[in-house]
Coordinates of C-alpha atoms and ligand atoms in Angstrom, one line a residue:
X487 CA -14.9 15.2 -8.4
X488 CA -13.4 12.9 -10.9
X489 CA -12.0 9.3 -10.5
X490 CA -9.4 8.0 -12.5
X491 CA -10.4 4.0 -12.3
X492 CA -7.6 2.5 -13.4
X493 CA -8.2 -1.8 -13.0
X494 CA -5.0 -3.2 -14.4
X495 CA -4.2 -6.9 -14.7
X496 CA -4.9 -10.1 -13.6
X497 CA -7.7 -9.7 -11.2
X498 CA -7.0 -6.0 -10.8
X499 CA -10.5 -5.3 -13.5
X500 CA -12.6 -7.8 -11.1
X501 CA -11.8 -6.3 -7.8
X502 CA -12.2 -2.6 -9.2
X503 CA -15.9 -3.7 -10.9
X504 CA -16.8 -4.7 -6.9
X505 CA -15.6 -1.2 -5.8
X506 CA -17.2 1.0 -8.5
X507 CA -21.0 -1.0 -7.6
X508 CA -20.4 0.1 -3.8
X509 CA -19.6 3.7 -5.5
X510 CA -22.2 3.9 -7.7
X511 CA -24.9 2.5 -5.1
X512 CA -23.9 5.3 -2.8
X513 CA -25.0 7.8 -5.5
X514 CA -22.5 10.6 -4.0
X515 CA -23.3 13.6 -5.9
X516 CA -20.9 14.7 -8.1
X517 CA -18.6 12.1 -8.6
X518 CA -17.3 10.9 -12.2
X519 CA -15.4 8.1 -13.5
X520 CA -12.7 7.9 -16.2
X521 CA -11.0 4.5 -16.7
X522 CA -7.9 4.1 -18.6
X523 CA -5.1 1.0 -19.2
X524 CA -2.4 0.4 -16.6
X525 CA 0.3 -2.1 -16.5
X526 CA 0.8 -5.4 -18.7
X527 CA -2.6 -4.7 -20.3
X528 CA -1.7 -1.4 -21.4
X529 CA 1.2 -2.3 -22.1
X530 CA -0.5 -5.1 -24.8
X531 CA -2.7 -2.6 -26.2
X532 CA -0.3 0.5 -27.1
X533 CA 3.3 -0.7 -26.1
X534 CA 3.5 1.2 -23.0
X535 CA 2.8 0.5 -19.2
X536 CA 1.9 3.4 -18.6
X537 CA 0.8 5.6 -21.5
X538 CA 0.7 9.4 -21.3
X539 CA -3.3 9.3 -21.9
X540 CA -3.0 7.2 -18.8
X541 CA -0.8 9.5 -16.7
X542 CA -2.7 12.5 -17.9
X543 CA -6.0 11.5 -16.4
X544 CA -4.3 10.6 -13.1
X545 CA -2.9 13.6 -12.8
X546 CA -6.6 15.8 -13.6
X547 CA -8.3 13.6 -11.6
X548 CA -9.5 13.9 -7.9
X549 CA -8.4 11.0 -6.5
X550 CA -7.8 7.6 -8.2
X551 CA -8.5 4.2 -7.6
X552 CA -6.4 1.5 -8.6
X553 CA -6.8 -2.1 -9.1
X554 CA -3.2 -4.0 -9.6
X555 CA -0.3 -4.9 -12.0
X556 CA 1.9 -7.3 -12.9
X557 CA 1.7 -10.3 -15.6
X558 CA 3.4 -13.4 -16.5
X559 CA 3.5 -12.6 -19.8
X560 CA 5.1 -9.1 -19.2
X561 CA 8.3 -10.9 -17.2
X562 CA 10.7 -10.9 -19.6
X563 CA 10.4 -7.0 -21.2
X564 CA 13.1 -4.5 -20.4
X565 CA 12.7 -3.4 -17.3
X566 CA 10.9 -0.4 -18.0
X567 CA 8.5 -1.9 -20.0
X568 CA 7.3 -4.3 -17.9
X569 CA 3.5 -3.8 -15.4
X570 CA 5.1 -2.6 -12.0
X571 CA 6.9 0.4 -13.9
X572 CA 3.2 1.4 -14.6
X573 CA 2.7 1.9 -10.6
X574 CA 6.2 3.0 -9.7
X575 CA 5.7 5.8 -12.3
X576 CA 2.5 6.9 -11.0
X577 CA 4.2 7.3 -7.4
X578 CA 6.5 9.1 -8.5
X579 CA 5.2 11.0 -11.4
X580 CA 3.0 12.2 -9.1
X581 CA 5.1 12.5 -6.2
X582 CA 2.9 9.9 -3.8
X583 CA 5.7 9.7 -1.2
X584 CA 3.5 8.8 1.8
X585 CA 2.0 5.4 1.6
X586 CA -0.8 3.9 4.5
X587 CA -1.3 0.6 5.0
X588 CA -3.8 0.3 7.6
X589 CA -3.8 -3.4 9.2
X590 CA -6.7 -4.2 11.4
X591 CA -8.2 -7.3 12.1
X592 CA -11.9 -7.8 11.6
X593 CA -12.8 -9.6 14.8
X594 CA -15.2 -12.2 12.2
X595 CA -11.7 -13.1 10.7
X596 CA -9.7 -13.8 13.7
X597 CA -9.7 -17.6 12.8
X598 CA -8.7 -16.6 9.0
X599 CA -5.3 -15.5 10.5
X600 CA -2.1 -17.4 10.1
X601 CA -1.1 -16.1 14.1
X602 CA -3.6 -17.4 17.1
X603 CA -6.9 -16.0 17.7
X604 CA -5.7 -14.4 21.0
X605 CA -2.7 -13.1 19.3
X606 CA -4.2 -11.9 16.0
X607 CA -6.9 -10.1 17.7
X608 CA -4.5 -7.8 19.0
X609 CA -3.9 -6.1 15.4
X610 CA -4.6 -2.4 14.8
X611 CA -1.1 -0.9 13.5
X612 CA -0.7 1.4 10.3
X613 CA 2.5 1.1 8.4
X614 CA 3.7 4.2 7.2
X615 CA 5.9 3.4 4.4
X616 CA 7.8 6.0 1.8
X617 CA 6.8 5.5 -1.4
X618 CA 9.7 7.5 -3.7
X619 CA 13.0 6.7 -2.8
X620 CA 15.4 3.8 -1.3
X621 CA 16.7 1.1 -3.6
X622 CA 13.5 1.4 -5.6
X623 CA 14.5 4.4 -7.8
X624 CA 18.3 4.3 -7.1
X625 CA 20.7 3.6 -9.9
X626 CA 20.3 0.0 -11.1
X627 CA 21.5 -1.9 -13.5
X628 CA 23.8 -4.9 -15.3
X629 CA 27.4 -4.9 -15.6
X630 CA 30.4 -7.0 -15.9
X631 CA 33.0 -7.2 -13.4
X632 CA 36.9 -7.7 -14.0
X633 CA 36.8 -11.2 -14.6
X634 CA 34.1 -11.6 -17.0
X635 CA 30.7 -12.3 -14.3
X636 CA 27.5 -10.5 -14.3
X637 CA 26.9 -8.4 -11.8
X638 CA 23.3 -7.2 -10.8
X639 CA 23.5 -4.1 -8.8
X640 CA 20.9 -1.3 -7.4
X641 CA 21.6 1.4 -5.1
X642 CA 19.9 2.0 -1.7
X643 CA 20.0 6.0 -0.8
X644 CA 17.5 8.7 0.9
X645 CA 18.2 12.3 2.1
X646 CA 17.2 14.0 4.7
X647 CA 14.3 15.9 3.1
X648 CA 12.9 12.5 2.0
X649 CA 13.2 11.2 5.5
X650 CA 12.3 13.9 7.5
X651 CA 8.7 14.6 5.4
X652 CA 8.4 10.7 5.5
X653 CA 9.0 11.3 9.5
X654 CA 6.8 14.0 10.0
X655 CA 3.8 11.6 8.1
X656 CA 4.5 9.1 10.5
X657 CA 4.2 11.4 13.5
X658 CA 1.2 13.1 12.8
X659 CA -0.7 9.4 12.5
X660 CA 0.5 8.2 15.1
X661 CA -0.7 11.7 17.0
X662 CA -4.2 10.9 15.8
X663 CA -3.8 7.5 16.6
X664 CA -2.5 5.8 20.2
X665 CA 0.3 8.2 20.4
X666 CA 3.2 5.6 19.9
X667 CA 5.5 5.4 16.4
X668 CA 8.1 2.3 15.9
X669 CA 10.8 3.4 13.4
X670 CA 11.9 0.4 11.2
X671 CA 15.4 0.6 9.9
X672 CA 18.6 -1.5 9.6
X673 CA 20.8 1.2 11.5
X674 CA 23.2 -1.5 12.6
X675 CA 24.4 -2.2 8.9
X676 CA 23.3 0.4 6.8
X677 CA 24.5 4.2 6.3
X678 CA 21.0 4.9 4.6
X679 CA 19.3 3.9 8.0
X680 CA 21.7 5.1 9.8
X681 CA 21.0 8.5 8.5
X682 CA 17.2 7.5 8.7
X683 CA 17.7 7.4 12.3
X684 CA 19.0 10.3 13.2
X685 CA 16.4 12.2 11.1
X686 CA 13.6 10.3 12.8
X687 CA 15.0 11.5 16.0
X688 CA 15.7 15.4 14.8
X689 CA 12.1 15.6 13.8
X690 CA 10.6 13.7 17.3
X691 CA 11.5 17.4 18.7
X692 CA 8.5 18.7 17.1
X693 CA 6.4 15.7 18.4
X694 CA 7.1 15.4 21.9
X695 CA 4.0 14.1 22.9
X696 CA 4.6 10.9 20.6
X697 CA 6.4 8.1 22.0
X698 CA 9.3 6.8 19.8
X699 CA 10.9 3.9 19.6
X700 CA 13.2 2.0 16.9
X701 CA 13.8 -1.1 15.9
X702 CA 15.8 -3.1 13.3
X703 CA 13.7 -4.6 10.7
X704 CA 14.6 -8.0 10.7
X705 CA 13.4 -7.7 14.7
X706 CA 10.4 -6.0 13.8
X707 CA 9.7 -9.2 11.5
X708 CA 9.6 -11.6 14.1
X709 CA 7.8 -9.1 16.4
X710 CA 4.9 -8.8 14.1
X711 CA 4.4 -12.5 14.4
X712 CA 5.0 -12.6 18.0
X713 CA 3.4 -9.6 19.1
X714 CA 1.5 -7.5 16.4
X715 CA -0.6 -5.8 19.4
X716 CA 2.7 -4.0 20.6
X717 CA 2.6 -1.4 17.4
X718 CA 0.8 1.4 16.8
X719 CA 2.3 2.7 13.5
X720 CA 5.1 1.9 12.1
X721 CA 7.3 4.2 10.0
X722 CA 10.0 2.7 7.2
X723 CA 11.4 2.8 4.2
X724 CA 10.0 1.7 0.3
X725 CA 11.8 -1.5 0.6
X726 CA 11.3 -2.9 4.6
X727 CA 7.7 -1.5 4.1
X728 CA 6.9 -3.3 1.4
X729 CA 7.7 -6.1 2.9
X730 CA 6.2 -6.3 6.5
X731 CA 2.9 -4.9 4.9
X732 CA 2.9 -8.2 3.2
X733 CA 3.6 -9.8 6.7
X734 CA 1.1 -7.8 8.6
X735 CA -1.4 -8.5 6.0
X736 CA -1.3 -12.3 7.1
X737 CA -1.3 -11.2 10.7
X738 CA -4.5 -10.0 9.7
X739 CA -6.2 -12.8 8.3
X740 CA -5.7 -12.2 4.3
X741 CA -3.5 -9.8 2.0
X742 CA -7.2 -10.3 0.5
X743 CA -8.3 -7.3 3.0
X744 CA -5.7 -4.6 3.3
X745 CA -6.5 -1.1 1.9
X746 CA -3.7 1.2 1.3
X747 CA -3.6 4.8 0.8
X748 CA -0.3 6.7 -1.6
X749 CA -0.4 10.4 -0.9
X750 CA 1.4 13.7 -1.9
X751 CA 2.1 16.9 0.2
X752 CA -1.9 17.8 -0.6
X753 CA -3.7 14.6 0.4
X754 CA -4.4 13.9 -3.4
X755 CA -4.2 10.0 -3.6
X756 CA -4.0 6.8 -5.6
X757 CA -5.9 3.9 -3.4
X758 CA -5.1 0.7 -3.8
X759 CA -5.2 -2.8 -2.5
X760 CA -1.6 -4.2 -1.3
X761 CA -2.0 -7.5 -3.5
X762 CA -0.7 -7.9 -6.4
X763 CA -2.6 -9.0 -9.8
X764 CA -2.7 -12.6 -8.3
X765 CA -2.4 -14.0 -12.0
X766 CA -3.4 -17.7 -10.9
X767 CA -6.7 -16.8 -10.0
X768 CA -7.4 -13.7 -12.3
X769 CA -10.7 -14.3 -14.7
X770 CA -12.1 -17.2 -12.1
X771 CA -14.0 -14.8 -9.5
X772 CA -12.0 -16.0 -7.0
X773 CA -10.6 -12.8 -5.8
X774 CA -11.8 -10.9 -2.8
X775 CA -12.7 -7.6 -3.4
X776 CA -13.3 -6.2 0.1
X777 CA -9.5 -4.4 0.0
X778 CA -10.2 -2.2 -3.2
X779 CA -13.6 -1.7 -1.4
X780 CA -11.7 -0.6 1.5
X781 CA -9.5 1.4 -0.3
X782 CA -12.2 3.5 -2.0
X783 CA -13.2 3.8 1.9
X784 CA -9.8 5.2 2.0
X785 CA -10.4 7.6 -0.7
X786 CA -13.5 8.8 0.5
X787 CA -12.4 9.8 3.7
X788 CA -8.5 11.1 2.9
X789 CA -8.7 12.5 -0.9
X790 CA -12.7 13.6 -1.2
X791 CA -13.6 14.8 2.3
X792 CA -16.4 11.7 2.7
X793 CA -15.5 10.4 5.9
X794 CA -19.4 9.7 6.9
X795 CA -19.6 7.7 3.5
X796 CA -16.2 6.1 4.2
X797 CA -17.3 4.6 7.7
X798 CA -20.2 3.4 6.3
X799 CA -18.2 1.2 3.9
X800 CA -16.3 0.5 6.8
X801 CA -19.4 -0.7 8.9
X802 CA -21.0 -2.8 5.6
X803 CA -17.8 -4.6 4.9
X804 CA -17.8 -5.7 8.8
X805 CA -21.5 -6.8 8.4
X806 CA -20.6 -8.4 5.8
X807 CA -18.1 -10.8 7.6
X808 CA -20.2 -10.8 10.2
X809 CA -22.7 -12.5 8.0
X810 CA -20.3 -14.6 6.8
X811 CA -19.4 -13.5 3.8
X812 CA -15.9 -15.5 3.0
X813 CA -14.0 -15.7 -0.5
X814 CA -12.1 -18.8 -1.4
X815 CA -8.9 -16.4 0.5
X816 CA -11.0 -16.0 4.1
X817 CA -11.5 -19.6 4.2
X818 CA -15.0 -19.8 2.2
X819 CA -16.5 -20.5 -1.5
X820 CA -17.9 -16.9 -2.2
X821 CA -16.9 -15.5 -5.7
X822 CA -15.5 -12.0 -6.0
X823 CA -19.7 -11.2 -7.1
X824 CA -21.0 -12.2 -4.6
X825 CA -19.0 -10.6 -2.1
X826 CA -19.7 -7.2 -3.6
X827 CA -23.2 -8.0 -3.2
X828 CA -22.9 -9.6 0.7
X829 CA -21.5 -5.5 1.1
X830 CA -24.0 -4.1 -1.2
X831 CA -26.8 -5.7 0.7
X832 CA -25.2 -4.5 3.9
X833 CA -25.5 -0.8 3.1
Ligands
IPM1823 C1 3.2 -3.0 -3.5 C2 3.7 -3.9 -4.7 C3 4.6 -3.0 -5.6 C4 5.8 -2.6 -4.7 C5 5.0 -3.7 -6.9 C6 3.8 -4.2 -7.7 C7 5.9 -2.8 -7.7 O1 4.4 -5.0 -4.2 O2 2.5 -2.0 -3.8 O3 3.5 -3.4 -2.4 O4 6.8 -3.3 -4.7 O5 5.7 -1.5 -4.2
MG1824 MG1 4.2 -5.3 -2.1

Protein backbone atom coordinates (compact mmCIF):
# COMPACT_ATOMS: atom_id res chain seq x y z
CA UNK A 1 0.00 0.00 0.00
CA UNK A 2 1.62 3.15 -1.00
CA UNK A 3 1.19 6.80 0.43
CA UNK A 4 1.61 9.70 -1.46
CA UNK A 5 2.84 12.22 1.49
CA UNK A 6 2.42 15.33 0.11
CA UNK A 7 3.36 18.21 3.13
CA UNK A 8 3.00 21.51 1.26
CA UNK A 9 3.52 24.93 2.69
CA UNK A 10 3.71 26.85 5.60
CA UNK A 11 3.22 24.46 8.38
CA UNK A 12 1.78 21.89 6.08
CA UNK A 13 5.81 19.84 6.17
CA UNK A 14 5.60 20.14 10.23
CA UNK A 15 2.17 18.73 10.85
CA UNK A 16 2.74 15.87 8.12
CA UNK A 17 6.42 14.89 9.98
CA UNK A 18 3.97 14.35 13.34
CA UNK A 19 1.68 12.10 11.23
CA UNK A 20 4.26 9.98 9.35
CA UNK A 21 6.13 9.19 13.27
CA UNK A 22 2.49 7.89 14.50
CA UNK A 23 2.68 5.88 10.97
CA UNK A 24 5.83 4.69 11.17
CA UNK A 25 5.59 3.69 15.07
CA UNK A 26 2.60 1.53 14.14
CA UNK A 27 4.87 -0.55 11.82
CA UNK A 28 1.69 -1.54 9.59
CA UNK A 29 3.06 -4.07 7.30
CA UNK A 30 3.20 -3.10 3.93
CA UNK A 31 2.86 0.39 3.83
CA UNK A 32 5.25 2.81 1.73
CA UNK A 33 5.73 6.34 1.43
CA UNK A 34 6.46 8.65 -1.61
CA UNK A 35 6.62 12.43 -0.93
CA UNK A 36 6.45 14.83 -3.62
CA UNK A 37 5.97 19.03 -3.86
CA UNK A 38 2.51 20.61 -3.60
CA UNK A 39 1.41 24.12 -3.73
CA UNK A 40 3.58 27.40 -3.40
CA UNK A 41 6.61 25.20 -2.66
CA UNK A 42 6.24 23.40 -5.72
CA UNK A 43 5.40 25.88 -7.29
CA UNK A 44 9.14 27.70 -6.27
CA UNK A 45 10.95 24.70 -7.12
CA UNK A 46 9.65 23.82 -10.89
CA UNK A 47 7.07 26.62 -11.76
CA UNK A 48 4.15 24.59 -11.20
CA UNK A 49 1.65 24.04 -8.22
CA UNK A 50 1.04 21.03 -9.00
CA UNK A 51 3.54 19.24 -11.30
CA UNK A 52 2.61 16.12 -13.26
CA UNK A 53 5.44 14.02 -11.18
CA UNK A 54 3.16 15.28 -8.39
CA UNK A 55 -0.18 14.30 -9.88
CA UNK A 56 1.20 11.03 -11.13
CA UNK A 57 2.07 9.64 -7.75
CA UNK A 58 -1.30 10.66 -6.38
CA UNK A 59 -2.94 9.03 -8.74
CA UNK A 60 -0.76 5.32 -8.25
CA UNK A 61 -0.87 5.65 -4.84
CA UNK A 62 -3.18 4.00 -2.21
CA UNK A 63 -4.38 6.66 -0.39
CA UNK A 64 -2.66 10.06 0.20
CA UNK A 65 -2.04 12.28 2.91
CA UNK A 66 -1.87 15.80 2.65
CA UNK A 67 -0.54 18.55 4.68
CA UNK A 68 -1.78 22.17 3.33
CA UNK A 69 -1.31 25.05 0.74
CA UNK A 70 -1.36 28.42 0.35
CA UNK A 71 1.59 31.26 0.66
CA UNK A 72 2.01 34.83 0.92
CA UNK A 73 4.39 34.89 -1.49
CA UNK A 74 2.31 32.94 -4.07
CA UNK A 75 -0.77 35.81 -3.83
CA UNK A 76 -0.21 37.67 -6.58
CA UNK A 77 0.43 34.75 -9.58
CA UNK A 78 -2.23 34.17 -12.12
CA UNK A 79 -4.73 32.35 -10.76
CA UNK A 80 -3.75 29.13 -11.89
CA UNK A 81 -0.43 29.35 -10.67
CA UNK A 82 -1.02 30.14 -7.40
CA UNK A 83 -0.99 27.03 -4.06
CA UNK A 84 -4.84 26.36 -3.71
CA UNK A 85 -4.95 25.39 -7.54
CA UNK A 86 -2.46 22.57 -6.40
CA UNK A 87 -5.50 21.07 -4.05
CA UNK A 88 -8.45 22.05 -6.27
CA UNK A 89 -6.65 20.10 -9.10
CA UNK A 90 -6.09 17.06 -7.01
CA UNK A 91 -10.05 17.01 -6.25
CA UNK A 92 -10.78 17.16 -9.22
CA UNK A 93 -8.09 15.43 -11.24
CA UNK A 94 -9.02 12.77 -9.29
CA UNK A 95 -12.53 13.15 -9.05
CA UNK A 96 -12.71 13.52 -4.94
CA UNK A 97 -16.30 14.78 -4.98
CA UNK A 98 -17.25 13.56 -1.51
CA UNK A 99 -15.58 15.48 1.26
CA UNK A 100 -16.01 14.46 5.42
CA UNK A 101 -15.43 16.70 7.84
CA UNK A 102 -16.06 14.99 11.01
CA UNK A 103 -16.56 17.62 14.06
CA UNK A 104 -16.50 16.14 17.48
CA UNK A 105 -15.52 17.60 20.50
CA UNK A 106 -12.98 15.94 22.72
CA UNK A 107 -14.67 16.17 26.09
CA UNK A 108 -10.68 17.47 27.52
CA UNK A 109 -11.24 20.44 25.12
CA UNK A 110 -14.65 21.49 26.06
CA UNK A 111 -13.17 24.78 27.72
CA UNK A 112 -10.90 25.29 24.33
CA UNK A 113 -14.22 26.06 22.54
CA UNK A 114 -15.30 29.52 21.49
CA UNK A 115 -19.40 28.26 22.50
CA UNK A 116 -20.11 27.22 26.39
CA UNK A 117 -18.96 24.08 27.96
CA UNK A 118 -22.63 22.83 28.16
CA UNK A 119 -23.19 23.85 24.62
CA UNK A 120 -20.03 22.71 22.97
CA UNK A 121 -20.21 19.40 24.51
CA UNK A 122 -23.05 18.71 22.46
CA UNK A 123 -20.86 18.40 19.16
CA UNK A 124 -20.79 15.19 17.12
CA UNK A 125 -21.98 16.29 13.50
CA UNK A 126 -20.09 15.34 10.07
CA UNK A 127 -20.41 17.76 7.29
CA UNK A 128 -20.69 16.29 4.11
CA UNK A 129 -19.55 18.72 1.63
CA UNK A 130 -19.15 18.27 -2.44
CA UNK A 131 -15.88 18.78 -3.39
CA UNK A 132 -16.13 19.32 -7.53
CA UNK A 133 -18.57 21.66 -8.46
CA UNK A 134 -20.49 25.00 -7.36
CA UNK A 135 -18.88 28.37 -7.96
CA UNK A 136 -15.51 26.64 -7.34
CA UNK A 137 -14.92 25.35 -10.94
CA UNK A 138 -17.59 27.44 -12.76
CA UNK A 139 -16.55 29.92 -15.36
CA UNK A 140 -14.65 32.75 -13.69
CA UNK A 141 -13.01 35.52 -14.71
CA UNK A 142 -12.25 39.55 -15.36
CA UNK A 143 -14.03 41.66 -17.65
CA UNK A 144 -15.06 45.15 -18.38
CA UNK A 145 -18.51 46.24 -18.38
CA UNK A 146 -20.15 49.03 -20.76
CA UNK A 147 -18.86 51.86 -19.06
CA UNK A 148 -15.38 51.10 -18.57
CA UNK A 149 -15.48 49.20 -14.67
CA UNK A 150 -13.99 45.93 -13.79
CA UNK A 151 -16.10 43.36 -13.18
CA UNK A 152 -15.16 40.18 -11.22
CA UNK A 153 -17.44 37.44 -11.88
CA UNK A 154 -17.68 33.45 -11.17
CA UNK A 155 -20.44 31.21 -11.89
CA UNK A 156 -22.30 29.12 -9.29
CA UNK A 157 -23.92 25.76 -11.16
CA UNK A 158 -24.41 21.89 -10.23
CA UNK A 159 -26.57 19.13 -12.02
CA UNK A 160 -28.41 16.76 -10.95
CA UNK A 161 -25.85 13.87 -11.21
CA UNK A 162 -23.53 15.99 -9.09
CA UNK A 163 -26.15 16.48 -6.51
CA UNK A 164 -27.88 13.42 -6.35
CA UNK A 165 -24.31 11.25 -5.80
CA UNK A 166 -23.41 14.18 -3.32
CA UNK A 167 -27.01 13.25 -1.82
CA UNK A 168 -26.80 9.75 -1.74
CA UNK A 169 -23.05 10.27 0.36
CA UNK A 170 -24.86 12.18 2.76
CA UNK A 171 -27.49 9.59 3.26
CA UNK A 172 -25.67 6.66 3.69
CA UNK A 173 -23.55 8.55 6.71
CA UNK A 174 -26.06 9.66 8.27
CA UNK A 175 -27.64 5.77 7.98
CA UNK A 176 -24.50 4.75 9.81
CA UNK A 177 -24.70 7.46 12.05
CA UNK A 178 -27.99 8.80 14.22
CA UNK A 179 -30.16 8.49 11.33
CA UNK A 180 -30.96 12.30 10.78
CA UNK A 181 -29.35 14.45 7.58
CA UNK A 182 -29.79 18.54 7.60
CA UNK A 183 -29.51 19.72 3.87
CA UNK A 184 -27.75 23.16 3.68
CA UNK A 185 -28.75 25.31 0.75
CA UNK A 186 -29.86 28.84 -0.09
CA UNK A 187 -33.26 27.64 -1.85
CA UNK A 188 -34.93 30.93 -1.13
CA UNK A 189 -32.54 32.85 -3.53
CA UNK A 190 -30.73 30.62 -5.52
CA UNK A 191 -31.83 28.41 -8.74
CA UNK A 192 -28.62 26.18 -7.96
CA UNK A 193 -30.19 25.27 -4.53
CA UNK A 194 -33.22 25.33 -5.61
CA UNK A 195 -32.42 22.50 -7.83
CA UNK A 196 -30.23 21.03 -4.94
CA UNK A 197 -33.39 20.70 -3.16
CA UNK A 198 -35.46 18.96 -4.99
CA UNK A 199 -32.67 16.39 -5.83
CA UNK A 200 -32.05 15.96 -2.07
CA UNK A 201 -35.68 15.19 -1.82
CA UNK A 202 -35.92 12.70 -5.05
CA UNK A 203 -33.11 10.74 -3.68
CA UNK A 204 -34.68 10.64 0.27
CA UNK A 205 -37.07 7.98 -1.55
CA UNK A 206 -34.41 5.50 -1.45
CA UNK A 207 -33.62 6.45 2.33
CA UNK A 208 -36.69 6.42 3.99
CA UNK A 209 -35.49 5.42 7.11
CA UNK A 210 -33.30 8.71 7.32
CA UNK A 211 -34.85 11.72 8.65
CA UNK A 212 -34.47 14.87 6.49
CA UNK A 213 -34.69 18.14 7.05
CA UNK A 214 -33.40 21.47 5.22
CA UNK A 215 -32.27 24.52 6.11
CA UNK A 216 -30.96 27.74 4.59
CA UNK A 217 -27.39 28.26 5.20
CA UNK A 218 -27.20 31.46 6.67
CA UNK A 219 -29.74 29.79 9.37
CA UNK A 220 -27.69 26.88 9.70
CA UNK A 221 -24.73 29.49 10.68
CA UNK A 222 -26.38 30.77 13.56
CA UNK A 223 -27.71 27.30 14.50
CA UNK A 224 -24.21 25.82 14.74
CA UNK A 225 -23.48 28.45 17.31
CA UNK A 226 -26.62 28.15 19.04
CA UNK A 227 -27.25 24.61 18.93
CA UNK A 228 -24.42 22.42 17.32
CA UNK A 229 -25.98 19.22 19.28
CA UNK A 230 -29.19 19.47 16.99
CA UNK A 231 -27.16 18.03 13.74
CA UNK A 232 -26.15 14.85 12.87
CA UNK A 233 -24.64 15.38 9.39
CA UNK A 234 -25.01 17.89 7.38
CA UNK A 235 -25.00 17.77 3.60
CA UNK A 236 -24.01 21.04 1.22
CA UNK A 237 -22.45 22.41 -1.34
CA UNK A 238 -18.29 23.25 -2.05
CA UNK A 239 -18.92 26.78 -1.19
CA UNK A 240 -21.48 26.78 2.18
CA UNK A 241 -19.36 23.71 3.20
CA UNK A 242 -16.36 25.21 3.18
CA UNK A 243 -17.45 27.60 5.13
CA UNK A 244 -19.37 26.16 8.24
CA UNK A 245 -16.57 23.52 8.45
CA UNK A 246 -14.48 26.45 9.42
CA UNK A 247 -17.34 27.38 11.87
CA UNK A 248 -17.89 24.03 13.35
CA UNK A 249 -14.27 23.65 13.70
CA UNK A 250 -14.41 26.49 16.43
CA UNK A 251 -17.55 24.86 17.87
CA UNK A 252 -15.21 22.28 18.51
CA UNK A 253 -12.51 23.86 20.29
CA UNK A 254 -9.71 24.41 17.42
CA UNK A 255 -9.66 24.34 13.43
CA UNK A 256 -6.21 22.83 15.03
CA UNK A 257 -8.24 19.41 15.40
CA UNK A 258 -10.52 18.64 12.51
CA UNK A 259 -9.61 15.71 10.17
CA UNK A 260 -11.17 15.56 6.86
CA UNK A 261 -11.63 12.90 4.39
CA UNK A 262 -11.97 13.79 0.05
CA UNK A 263 -13.24 10.65 -1.58
CA UNK A 264 -14.15 9.21 -5.16
CA UNK A 265 -16.84 6.68 -6.15
CA UNK A 266 -14.18 3.78 -4.80
CA UNK A 267 -13.30 5.09 -1.33
CA UNK A 268 -9.75 6.08 -2.64
CA UNK A 269 -8.87 9.35 -0.68
CA UNK A 270 -6.70 12.40 -0.10
CA UNK A 271 -6.81 13.10 3.93
CA UNK A 272 -6.22 16.20 5.10
CA UNK A 273 -6.47 18.65 7.90
CA UNK A 274 -9.22 21.59 7.19
CA UNK A 275 -6.54 24.40 8.07
CA UNK A 276 -4.83 26.10 5.93
CA UNK A 277 -0.92 26.54 5.74
CA UNK A 278 -1.24 29.04 8.69
CA UNK A 279 1.84 31.07 7.22
CA UNK A 280 2.21 33.18 10.60
CA UNK A 281 3.24 30.44 12.56
CA UNK A 282 4.82 28.06 9.84
CA UNK A 283 8.65 27.09 10.77
CA UNK A 284 8.01 28.07 14.72
CA UNK A 285 6.54 24.53 15.95
CA UNK A 286 3.58 26.13 16.87
CA UNK A 287 1.22 24.16 14.96
CA UNK A 288 -0.92 21.39 16.26
CA UNK A 289 -0.60 18.32 14.56
CA UNK A 290 -3.30 16.17 16.03
CA UNK A 291 -5.75 16.99 12.79
CA UNK A 292 -3.25 15.48 10.14
CA UNK A 293 -2.83 12.72 12.86
CA UNK A 294 -6.49 12.38 12.74
CA UNK A 295 -6.70 12.46 9.29
CA UNK A 296 -4.30 9.53 8.71
CA UNK A 297 -6.90 7.90 11.34
CA UNK A 298 -9.15 8.84 8.55
CA UNK A 299 -7.14 7.07 6.08
CA UNK A 300 -6.62 4.10 7.79
CA UNK A 301 -10.00 3.26 8.41
CA UNK A 302 -11.81 4.63 4.92
CA UNK A 303 -8.99 4.18 2.09
CA UNK A 304 -6.70 1.04 3.69
CA UNK A 305 -9.26 -1.14 5.51
CA UNK A 306 -7.31 -0.35 9.13
CA UNK A 307 -10.16 0.60 11.19
CA UNK A 308 -8.58 -1.27 14.50
CA UNK A 309 -5.27 0.86 13.80
CA UNK A 310 -7.53 3.97 13.12
CA UNK A 311 -9.36 3.77 16.62
CA UNK A 312 -6.33 3.39 18.21
CA UNK A 313 -5.10 6.67 16.93
CA UNK A 314 -8.33 7.84 17.81
CA UNK A 315 -8.01 6.59 21.53
CA UNK A 316 -4.04 7.94 21.83
CA UNK A 317 -4.92 11.31 20.56
CA UNK A 318 -7.78 11.43 23.41
CA UNK A 319 -5.21 10.25 26.02
CA UNK A 320 -3.23 12.61 24.92
CA UNK A 321 -5.59 15.57 25.80
CA UNK A 322 -6.57 13.87 28.54
CA UNK A 323 -2.97 14.21 29.75
CA UNK A 324 -3.01 17.47 28.83
CA UNK A 325 -1.29 17.77 25.96
CA UNK A 326 -2.20 21.49 24.60
CA UNK A 327 -0.48 23.47 21.55
CA UNK A 328 -0.24 27.18 21.75
CA UNK A 329 -4.02 26.72 19.62
CA UNK A 330 -5.76 24.47 22.59
CA UNK A 331 -4.84 27.06 24.99
CA UNK A 332 -1.22 25.59 26.12
CA UNK A 333 2.69 26.07 25.27
CA UNK A 334 3.34 22.49 23.66
CA UNK A 335 5.31 22.70 20.28
CA UNK A 336 4.05 20.78 17.27
CA UNK A 337 7.11 17.99 18.65
CA UNK A 338 6.09 17.50 21.43
CA UNK A 339 2.60 16.80 20.74
CA UNK A 340 3.49 14.07 18.34
CA UNK A 341 5.29 12.59 21.15
CA UNK A 342 2.31 13.26 24.02
CA UNK A 343 0.39 10.75 21.06
CA UNK A 344 3.31 8.67 20.50
CA UNK A 345 3.73 7.91 24.10
CA UNK A 346 0.04 7.30 24.30
CA UNK A 347 0.05 4.32 21.89
C1 LIG B 1 -10.40 23.88 2.47
C2 LIG B 1 -9.60 25.07 2.00
C3 LIG B 1 -9.56 25.08 0.47
C4 LIG B 1 -10.98 25.25 -0.02
C5 LIG B 1 -8.62 26.15 -0.15
C6 LIG B 1 -7.19 26.00 0.35
C7 LIG B 1 -8.65 26.14 -1.64
O1 LIG B 1 -10.13 26.24 2.53
O2 LIG B 1 -10.02 22.75 2.14
O3 LIG B 1 -11.39 24.08 3.17
O4 LIG B 1 -11.48 26.38 -0.16
O5 LIG B 1 -11.61 24.22 -0.29
MG1 LIG C 1 -11.67 25.96 3.95
Amino acid sequence: MLIALLPGDGIGPEVIAEARRVLDALAIPGLTFEEAPVGGAAYKASGHPLPQATLDLAKRADAILFGAVGDPDCDSLERHLRPEQAILGLRKELSLFANLRPATLFKELADASALRPEVATQIDMVIVRELNGDVYFGEKGMRTTKDGKREGYDVMSYNEDEVRRIARVGFETARARRGKLCSVDKANVLETSQLWRDVVIETHAEYPDVELSHMYVDNAAMQLVRNPGQFDVIVTGNLFGDILSDQASMCAGSIGMLPSASLDANQKGLYEPIHGSAPDIAGQGKANPLATILSAAMMLRYSLGQAEIADKIDAAVATALANGARSADLGGTMTTTQMGDAVLAAL
